Amino acid sequence: MTALAMGAALVGGCDRKADPSPVAEPADTHELMVGKIEPAAKVYWNAVKYISDENGLHEIMPRTDADWVQTREAAESVGRYADLMLTPAYAQYRGQDWHDFAKGLSDVAARAAEAAESRKADKVLELGGMMYNVCSACHEVYLPLAGSQPPTAGPDAP
């Protein structure tokens, strides 16, 4: 009887599917950057702006709970994708600087999410600038020049 119950439990467990990963790995680094990181970063960067024009100073910042949640979630997404950059699928054959850039982006994204959670618009702006600087520094090394082939994973890749 015990064997029958155990067998039924095993068969019942076979139908269960694993929970999907919250972040599916894109096919390549370009897809990760253009399809995932850039859109999330733009949401964060556009959350707080100070624009001065002929009509005066315009402050753009999250106003509603939903706006602040969207800003925080954008930073959290950037952080998750930065963590993906540290996995072998993305980091293999890249230098220590790749690890440093990805870790830096992950760290800044965590602080950026905290700023949004705390509803500190000036900190969101400041950390958005830091996030941009980390991205730009990485692009100086890894973004292909116009007309050249993008870096490939392999022993000769940057």
mmCIF file of the C-alpha atoms, coordinates in Angstrom:
data_MODEL
# 
_entry.id   MODEL 
# 
loop_
_atom_site.group_PDB 
_atom_site.id 
_atom_site.type_symbol 
_atom_site.label_atom_id 
_atom_site.label_alt_id 
_atom_site.label_comp_id 
_atom_site.label_asym_id 
_atom_site.label_entity_id 
_atom_site.label_seq_id 
_atom_site.pdbx_PDB_ins_code 
_atom_site.Cartn_x 
_atom_site.Cartn_y 
_atom_site.Cartn_z 
_atom_site.occupancy 
_atom_site.B_iso_or_equiv 
_atom_site.pdbx_formal_charge 
_atom_site.auth_seq_id 
_atom_site.auth_comp_id 
_atom_site.auth_asym_id 
_atom_site.auth_atom_id 
_atom_site.pdbx_PDB_model_num 
ATOM 1   C CA . MET A 1 1   ? 0.000  0.000  0.000   1.00 0.00 ? 1   MET A CA 1 
ATOM 2   C CA . THR A 1 2   ? 2.847  2.389  0.877   1.00 0.00 ? 2   THR A CA 1 
ATOM 3   C CA . ALA A 1 3   ? 4.535  1.672  -2.456  1.00 0.00 ? 3   ALA A CA 1 
ATOM 4   C CA . LEU A 1 4   ? 1.279  2.415  -4.265  1.00 0.00 ? 4   LEU A CA 1 
ATOM 5   C CA . ALA A 1 5   ? 0.901  5.762  -2.488  1.00 0.00 ? 5   ALA A CA 1 
ATOM 6   C CA . MET A 1 6   ? 4.512  6.689  -3.240  1.00 0.00 ? 6   MET A CA 1 
ATOM 7   C CA . GLY A 1 7   ? 4.081  5.725  -6.882  1.00 0.00 ? 7   GLY A CA 1 
ATOM 8   C CA . ALA A 1 8   ? 0.956  7.857  -7.166  1.00 0.00 ? 8   ALA A CA 1 
ATOM 9   C CA . ALA A 1 9   ? 2.804  10.794 -5.632  1.00 0.00 ? 9   ALA A CA 1 
ATOM 10  C CA . LEU A 1 10  ? 5.647  10.401 -8.115  1.00 0.00 ? 10  LEU A CA 1 
ATOM 11  C CA . VAL A 1 11  ? 3.312  10.178 -11.105 1.00 0.00 ? 11  VAL A CA 1 
ATOM 12  C CA . GLY A 1 12  ? 1.351  13.196 -9.893  1.00 0.00 ? 12  GLY A CA 1 
ATOM 13  C CA . GLY A 1 13  ? 4.566  15.164 -9.562  1.00 0.00 ? 13  GLY A CA 1 
ATOM 14  C CA . CYS A 1 14  ? 5.522  14.461 -13.167 1.00 0.00 ? 14  CYS A CA 1 
ATOM 15  C CA . ASP A 1 15  ? 2.854  16.805 -14.495 1.00 0.00 ? 15  ASP A CA 1 
ATOM 16  C CA . ARG A 1 16  ? 4.228  19.806 -12.638 1.00 0.00 ? 16  ARG A CA 1 
ATOM 17  C CA . LYS A 1 17  ? 6.192  22.304 -14.633 1.00 0.00 ? 17  LYS A CA 1 
ATOM 18  C CA . ALA A 1 18  ? 9.025  24.319 -13.153 1.00 0.00 ? 18  ALA A CA 1 
ATOM 19  C CA . ASP A 1 19  ? 8.221  27.940 -12.507 1.00 0.00 ? 19  ASP A CA 1 
ATOM 20  C CA . PRO A 1 20  ? 9.495  30.051 -15.381 1.00 0.00 ? 20  PRO A CA 1 
ATOM 21  C CA . SER A 1 21  ? 12.522 32.189 -14.672 1.00 0.00 ? 21  SER A CA 1 
ATOM 22  C CA . PRO A 1 22  ? 11.581 35.816 -13.950 1.00 0.00 ? 22  PRO A CA 1 
ATOM 23  C CA . VAL A 1 23  ? 14.206 36.906 -16.468 1.00 0.00 ? 23  VAL A CA 1 
ATOM 24  C CA . ALA A 1 24  ? 14.649 34.825 -19.605 1.00 0.00 ? 24  ALA A CA 1 
ATOM 25  C CA . GLU A 1 25  ? 18.111 35.062 -21.094 1.00 0.00 ? 25  GLU A CA 1 
ATOM 26  C CA . PRO A 1 26  ? 18.119 36.792 -24.455 1.00 0.00 ? 26  PRO A CA 1 
ATOM 27  C CA . ALA A 1 27  ? 19.798 35.113 -27.387 1.00 0.00 ? 27  ALA A CA 1 
ATOM 28  C CA . ASP A 1 28  ? 22.833 37.416 -27.361 1.00 0.00 ? 28  ASP A CA 1 
ATOM 29  C CA . THR A 1 29  ? 24.503 40.413 -25.732 1.00 0.00 ? 29  THR A CA 1 
ATOM 30  C CA . HIS A 1 30  ? 23.054 42.847 -28.262 1.00 0.00 ? 30  HIS A CA 1 
ATOM 31  C CA . GLU A 1 31  ? 19.543 41.631 -27.457 1.00 0.00 ? 31  GLU A CA 1 
ATOM 32  C CA . LEU A 1 32  ? 20.236 41.986 -23.735 1.00 0.00 ? 32  LEU A CA 1 
ATOM 33  C CA . MET A 1 33  ? 21.471 45.550 -24.172 1.00 0.00 ? 33  MET A CA 1 
ATOM 34  C CA . VAL A 1 34  ? 19.038 46.880 -26.761 1.00 0.00 ? 34  VAL A CA 1 
ATOM 35  C CA . GLY A 1 35  ? 16.019 44.765 -25.913 1.00 0.00 ? 35  GLY A CA 1 
ATOM 36  C CA . LYS A 1 36  ? 16.206 44.704 -22.111 1.00 0.00 ? 36  LYS A CA 1 
ATOM 37  C CA . ILE A 1 37  ? 18.685 47.029 -20.384 1.00 0.00 ? 37  ILE A CA 1 
ATOM 38  C CA . GLU A 1 38  ? 18.237 50.107 -22.572 1.00 0.00 ? 38  GLU A CA 1 
ATOM 39  C CA . PRO A 1 39  ? 14.414 50.234 -22.349 1.00 0.00 ? 39  PRO A CA 1 
ATOM 40  C CA . ALA A 1 40  ? 14.483 49.776 -18.562 1.00 0.00 ? 40  ALA A CA 1 
ATOM 41  C CA . ALA A 1 41  ? 17.243 52.365 -18.149 1.00 0.00 ? 41  ALA A CA 1 
ATOM 42  C CA . LYS A 1 42  ? 15.320 54.868 -20.285 1.00 0.00 ? 42  LYS A CA 1 
ATOM 43  C CA . VAL A 1 43  ? 12.268 54.524 -18.042 1.00 0.00 ? 43  VAL A CA 1 
ATOM 44  C CA . TYR A 1 44  ? 14.473 55.310 -15.056 1.00 0.00 ? 44  TYR A CA 1 
ATOM 45  C CA . TRP A 1 45  ? 16.340 58.160 -16.779 1.00 0.00 ? 45  TRP A CA 1 
ATOM 46  C CA . ASN A 1 46  ? 13.101 59.770 -17.934 1.00 0.00 ? 46  ASN A CA 1 
ATOM 47  C CA . ALA A 1 47  ? 11.485 59.629 -14.489 1.00 0.00 ? 47  ALA A CA 1 
ATOM 48  C CA . VAL A 1 48  ? 13.153 62.817 -13.225 1.00 0.00 ? 48  VAL A CA 1 
ATOM 49  C CA . LYS A 1 49  ? 14.184 65.731 -15.422 1.00 0.00 ? 49  LYS A CA 1 
ATOM 50  C CA . TYR A 1 50  ? 14.669 69.434 -15.020 1.00 0.00 ? 50  TYR A CA 1 
ATOM 51  C CA . ILE A 1 51  ? 14.080 71.270 -18.274 1.00 0.00 ? 51  ILE A CA 1 
ATOM 52  C CA . SER A 1 52  ? 14.735 74.966 -18.716 1.00 0.00 ? 52  SER A CA 1 
ATOM 53  C CA . ASP A 1 53  ? 13.319 76.709 -21.762 1.00 0.00 ? 53  ASP A CA 1 
ATOM 54  C CA . GLU A 1 54  ? 11.835 80.059 -22.777 1.00 0.00 ? 54  GLU A CA 1 
ATOM 55  C CA . ASN A 1 55  ? 8.769  79.275 -20.643 1.00 0.00 ? 55  ASN A CA 1 
ATOM 56  C CA . GLY A 1 56  ? 10.789 78.650 -17.478 1.00 0.00 ? 56  GLY A CA 1 
ATOM 57  C CA . LEU A 1 57  ? 11.862 75.642 -15.475 1.00 0.00 ? 57  LEU A CA 1 
ATOM 58  C CA . HIS A 1 58  ? 9.859  72.434 -15.804 1.00 0.00 ? 58  HIS A CA 1 
ATOM 59  C CA . GLU A 1 59  ? 10.242 69.686 -13.237 1.00 0.00 ? 59  GLU A CA 1 
ATOM 60  C CA . ILE A 1 60  ? 9.366  66.221 -14.414 1.00 0.00 ? 60  ILE A CA 1 
ATOM 61  C CA . MET A 1 61  ? 9.197  63.626 -11.680 1.00 0.00 ? 61  MET A CA 1 
ATOM 62  C CA . PRO A 1 62  ? 7.027  60.754 -10.519 1.00 0.00 ? 62  PRO A CA 1 
ATOM 63  C CA . ARG A 1 63  ? 3.789  62.100 -9.033  1.00 0.00 ? 63  ARG A CA 1 
ATOM 64  C CA . THR A 1 64  ? 1.675  59.052 -8.271  1.00 0.00 ? 64  THR A CA 1 
ATOM 65  C CA . ASP A 1 65  ? 2.309  55.811 -6.429  1.00 0.00 ? 65  ASP A CA 1 
ATOM 66  C CA . ALA A 1 66  ? 2.240  54.035 -9.788  1.00 0.00 ? 66  ALA A CA 1 
ATOM 67  C CA . ASP A 1 67  ? 4.884  56.419 -11.191 1.00 0.00 ? 67  ASP A CA 1 
ATOM 68  C CA . TRP A 1 68  ? 7.219  55.707 -8.282  1.00 0.00 ? 68  TRP A CA 1 
ATOM 69  C CA . VAL A 1 69  ? 6.627  51.952 -8.570  1.00 0.00 ? 69  VAL A CA 1 
ATOM 70  C CA . GLN A 1 70  ? 7.403  52.095 -12.295 1.00 0.00 ? 70  GLN A CA 1 
ATOM 71  C CA . THR A 1 71  ? 10.629 53.982 -11.569 1.00 0.00 ? 71  THR A CA 1 
ATOM 72  C CA . ARG A 1 72  ? 11.691 51.496 -8.880  1.00 0.00 ? 72  ARG A CA 1 
ATOM 73  C CA . GLU A 1 73  ? 10.822 48.508 -11.058 1.00 0.00 ? 73  GLU A CA 1 
ATOM 74  C CA . ALA A 1 74  ? 12.858 49.953 -13.930 1.00 0.00 ? 74  ALA A CA 1 
ATOM 75  C CA . ALA A 1 75  ? 15.924 50.185 -11.679 1.00 0.00 ? 75  ALA A CA 1 
ATOM 76  C CA . GLU A 1 76  ? 15.325 46.657 -10.391 1.00 0.00 ? 76  GLU A CA 1 
ATOM 77  C CA . SER A 1 77  ? 15.118 45.394 -13.979 1.00 0.00 ? 77  SER A CA 1 
ATOM 78  C CA . VAL A 1 78  ? 18.420 47.054 -14.848 1.00 0.00 ? 78  VAL A CA 1 
ATOM 79  C CA . GLY A 1 79  ? 19.929 45.358 -11.801 1.00 0.00 ? 79  GLY A CA 1 
ATOM 80  C CA . ARG A 1 80  ? 18.627 41.919 -12.784 1.00 0.00 ? 80  ARG A CA 1 
ATOM 81  C CA . TYR A 1 81  ? 19.955 42.323 -16.311 1.00 0.00 ? 81  TYR A CA 1 
ATOM 82  C CA . ALA A 1 82  ? 23.311 43.549 -14.985 1.00 0.00 ? 82  ALA A CA 1 
ATOM 83  C CA . ASP A 1 83  ? 23.450 40.373 -12.897 1.00 0.00 ? 83  ASP A CA 1 
ATOM 84  C CA . LEU A 1 84  ? 22.847 38.362 -16.085 1.00 0.00 ? 84  LEU A CA 1 
ATOM 85  C CA . MET A 1 85  ? 25.898 40.076 -17.577 1.00 0.00 ? 85  MET A CA 1 
ATOM 86  C CA . LEU A 1 86  ? 27.932 38.355 -14.850 1.00 0.00 ? 86  LEU A CA 1 
ATOM 87  C CA . THR A 1 87  ? 26.826 34.851 -15.879 1.00 0.00 ? 87  THR A CA 1 
ATOM 88  C CA . PRO A 1 88  ? 29.148 32.708 -18.016 1.00 0.00 ? 88  PRO A CA 1 
ATOM 89  C CA . ALA A 1 89  ? 26.782 33.026 -20.982 1.00 0.00 ? 89  ALA A CA 1 
ATOM 90  C CA . TYR A 1 90  ? 27.653 36.728 -21.180 1.00 0.00 ? 90  TYR A CA 1 
ATOM 91  C CA . ALA A 1 91  ? 30.959 37.079 -19.324 1.00 0.00 ? 91  ALA A CA 1 
ATOM 92  C CA . GLN A 1 92  ? 32.929 34.171 -20.788 1.00 0.00 ? 92  GLN A CA 1 
ATOM 93  C CA . TYR A 1 93  ? 35.944 35.334 -22.821 1.00 0.00 ? 93  TYR A CA 1 
ATOM 94  C CA . ARG A 1 94  ? 35.531 38.909 -21.630 1.00 0.00 ? 94  ARG A CA 1 
ATOM 95  C CA . GLY A 1 95  ? 37.989 40.746 -19.445 1.00 0.00 ? 95  GLY A CA 1 
ATOM 96  C CA . GLN A 1 96  ? 37.853 41.664 -15.785 1.00 0.00 ? 96  GLN A CA 1 
ATOM 97  C CA . ASP A 1 97  ? 36.570 45.056 -16.879 1.00 0.00 ? 97  ASP A CA 1 
ATOM 98  C CA . TRP A 1 98  ? 33.343 43.395 -18.108 1.00 0.00 ? 98  TRP A CA 1 
ATOM 99  C CA . HIS A 1 99  ? 32.820 41.992 -14.621 1.00 0.00 ? 99  HIS A CA 1 
ATOM 100 C CA . ASP A 1 100 ? 33.606 45.389 -13.089 1.00 0.00 ? 100 ASP A CA 1 
ATOM 101 C CA . PHE A 1 101 ? 31.161 47.205 -15.383 1.00 0.00 ? 101 PHE A CA 1 
ATOM 102 C CA . ALA A 1 102 ? 28.385 44.664 -14.775 1.00 0.00 ? 102 ALA A CA 1 
ATOM 103 C CA . LYS A 1 103 ? 28.939 44.691 -11.013 1.00 0.00 ? 103 LYS A CA 1 
ATOM 104 C CA . GLY A 1 104 ? 29.040 48.490 -11.023 1.00 0.00 ? 104 GLY A CA 1 
ATOM 105 C CA . LEU A 1 105 ? 25.766 48.636 -12.935 1.00 0.00 ? 105 LEU A CA 1 
ATOM 106 C CA . SER A 1 106 ? 24.174 46.139 -10.567 1.00 0.00 ? 106 SER A CA 1 
ATOM 107 C CA . ASP A 1 107 ? 25.307 48.150 -7.541  1.00 0.00 ? 107 ASP A CA 1 
ATOM 108 C CA . VAL A 1 108 ? 24.112 51.474 -8.957  1.00 0.00 ? 108 VAL A CA 1 
ATOM 109 C CA . ALA A 1 109 ? 20.790 49.921 -9.974  1.00 0.00 ? 109 ALA A CA 1 
ATOM 110 C CA . ALA A 1 110 ? 20.230 48.694 -6.400  1.00 0.00 ? 110 ALA A CA 1 
ATOM 111 C CA . ARG A 1 111 ? 20.883 52.183 -5.053  1.00 0.00 ? 111 ARG A CA 1 
ATOM 112 C CA . ALA A 1 112 ? 18.652 53.635 -7.783  1.00 0.00 ? 112 ALA A CA 1 
ATOM 113 C CA . ALA A 1 113 ? 15.798 51.347 -6.748  1.00 0.00 ? 113 ALA A CA 1 
ATOM 114 C CA . GLU A 1 114 ? 16.251 52.452 -3.135  1.00 0.00 ? 114 GLU A CA 1 
ATOM 115 C CA . ALA A 1 115 ? 16.082 56.110 -4.198  1.00 0.00 ? 115 ALA A CA 1 
ATOM 116 C CA . ALA A 1 116 ? 12.816 55.471 -6.034  1.00 0.00 ? 116 ALA A CA 1 
ATOM 117 C CA . GLU A 1 117 ? 11.449 53.496 -3.092  1.00 0.00 ? 117 GLU A CA 1 
ATOM 118 C CA . SER A 1 118 ? 12.308 56.459 -0.837  1.00 0.00 ? 118 SER A CA 1 
ATOM 119 C CA . ARG A 1 119 ? 10.725 58.863 -3.342  1.00 0.00 ? 119 ARG A CA 1 
ATOM 120 C CA . LYS A 1 120 ? 13.804 61.059 -3.462  1.00 0.00 ? 120 LYS A CA 1 
ATOM 121 C CA . ALA A 1 121 ? 13.667 62.710 -6.874  1.00 0.00 ? 121 ALA A CA 1 
ATOM 122 C CA . ASP A 1 122 ? 17.095 64.353 -6.553  1.00 0.00 ? 122 ASP A CA 1 
ATOM 123 C CA . LYS A 1 123 ? 18.667 60.976 -5.710  1.00 0.00 ? 123 LYS A CA 1 
ATOM 124 C CA . VAL A 1 124 ? 16.850 59.358 -8.639  1.00 0.00 ? 124 VAL A CA 1 
ATOM 125 C CA . LEU A 1 125 ? 18.358 62.010 -10.914 1.00 0.00 ? 125 LEU A CA 1 
ATOM 126 C CA . GLU A 1 126 ? 21.831 61.618 -9.383  1.00 0.00 ? 126 GLU A CA 1 
ATOM 127 C CA . LEU A 1 127 ? 21.802 57.822 -9.560  1.00 0.00 ? 127 LEU A CA 1 
ATOM 128 C CA . GLY A 1 128 ? 20.409 57.928 -13.084 1.00 0.00 ? 128 GLY A CA 1 
ATOM 129 C CA . GLY A 1 129 ? 23.508 59.922 -14.017 1.00 0.00 ? 129 GLY A CA 1 
ATOM 130 C CA . MET A 1 130 ? 25.730 57.368 -12.319 1.00 0.00 ? 130 MET A CA 1 
ATOM 131 C CA . MET A 1 131 ? 23.934 54.565 -14.155 1.00 0.00 ? 131 MET A CA 1 
ATOM 132 C CA . TYR A 1 132 ? 24.487 56.412 -17.436 1.00 0.00 ? 132 TYR A CA 1 
ATOM 133 C CA . ASN A 1 133 ? 28.193 56.836 -16.652 1.00 0.00 ? 133 ASN A CA 1 
ATOM 134 C CA . VAL A 1 134 ? 28.653 53.115 -15.964 1.00 0.00 ? 134 VAL A CA 1 
ATOM 135 C CA . CYS A 1 135 ? 26.878 52.272 -19.222 1.00 0.00 ? 135 CYS A CA 1 
ATOM 136 C CA . SER A 1 136 ? 28.964 54.792 -21.165 1.00 0.00 ? 136 SER A CA 1 
ATOM 137 C CA . ALA A 1 137 ? 32.240 53.501 -19.716 1.00 0.00 ? 137 ALA A CA 1 
ATOM 138 C CA . CYS A 1 138 ? 31.349 49.947 -20.720 1.00 0.00 ? 138 CYS A CA 1 
ATOM 139 C CA . HIS A 1 139 ? 30.327 51.085 -24.189 1.00 0.00 ? 139 HIS A CA 1 
ATOM 140 C CA . GLU A 1 140 ? 33.733 52.732 -24.638 1.00 0.00 ? 140 GLU A CA 1 
ATOM 141 C CA . VAL A 1 141 ? 35.243 49.259 -24.443 1.00 0.00 ? 141 VAL A CA 1 
ATOM 142 C CA . TYR A 1 142 ? 32.563 46.899 -25.742 1.00 0.00 ? 142 TYR A CA 1 
ATOM 143 C CA . LEU A 1 143 ? 30.251 48.780 -28.096 1.00 0.00 ? 143 LEU A CA 1 
ATOM 144 C CA . PRO A 1 144 ? 31.372 48.191 -31.664 1.00 0.00 ? 144 PRO A CA 1 
ATOM 145 C CA . LEU A 1 145 ? 32.272 51.177 -33.789 1.00 0.00 ? 145 LEU A CA 1 
ATOM 146 C CA . ALA A 1 146 ? 29.928 52.092 -36.622 1.00 0.00 ? 146 ALA A CA 1 
ATOM 147 C CA . GLY A 1 147 ? 30.541 49.786 -39.553 1.00 0.00 ? 147 GLY A CA 1 
ATOM 148 C CA . SER A 1 148 ? 32.521 47.206 -37.578 1.00 0.00 ? 148 SER A CA 1 
ATOM 149 C CA . GLN A 1 149 ? 31.422 43.794 -36.454 1.00 0.00 ? 149 GLN A CA 1 
ATOM 150 C CA . PRO A 1 150 ? 30.122 43.536 -32.887 1.00 0.00 ? 150 PRO A CA 1 
ATOM 151 C CA . PRO A 1 151 ? 32.363 41.653 -30.461 1.00 0.00 ? 151 PRO A CA 1 
ATOM 152 C CA . THR A 1 152 ? 31.752 37.933 -30.400 1.00 0.00 ? 152 THR A CA 1 
ATOM 153 C CA . ALA A 1 153 ? 32.183 35.534 -27.554 1.00 0.00 ? 153 ALA A CA 1 
ATOM 154 C CA . GLY A 1 154 ? 35.383 33.650 -27.997 1.00 0.00 ? 154 GLY A CA 1 
ATOM 155 C CA . PRO A 1 155 ? 39.011 33.665 -26.974 1.00 0.00 ? 155 PRO A CA 1 
ATOM 156 C CA . ASP A 1 156 ? 39.766 36.672 -29.212 1.00 0.00 ? 156 ASP A CA 1 
ATOM 157 C CA . ALA A 1 157 ? 36.759 38.757 -28.124 1.00 0.00 ? 157 ALA A CA 1 
ATOM 158 C CA . PRO A 1 158 ? 37.353 41.947 -26.147 1.00 0.00 ? 158 PRO A CA 1 
# 
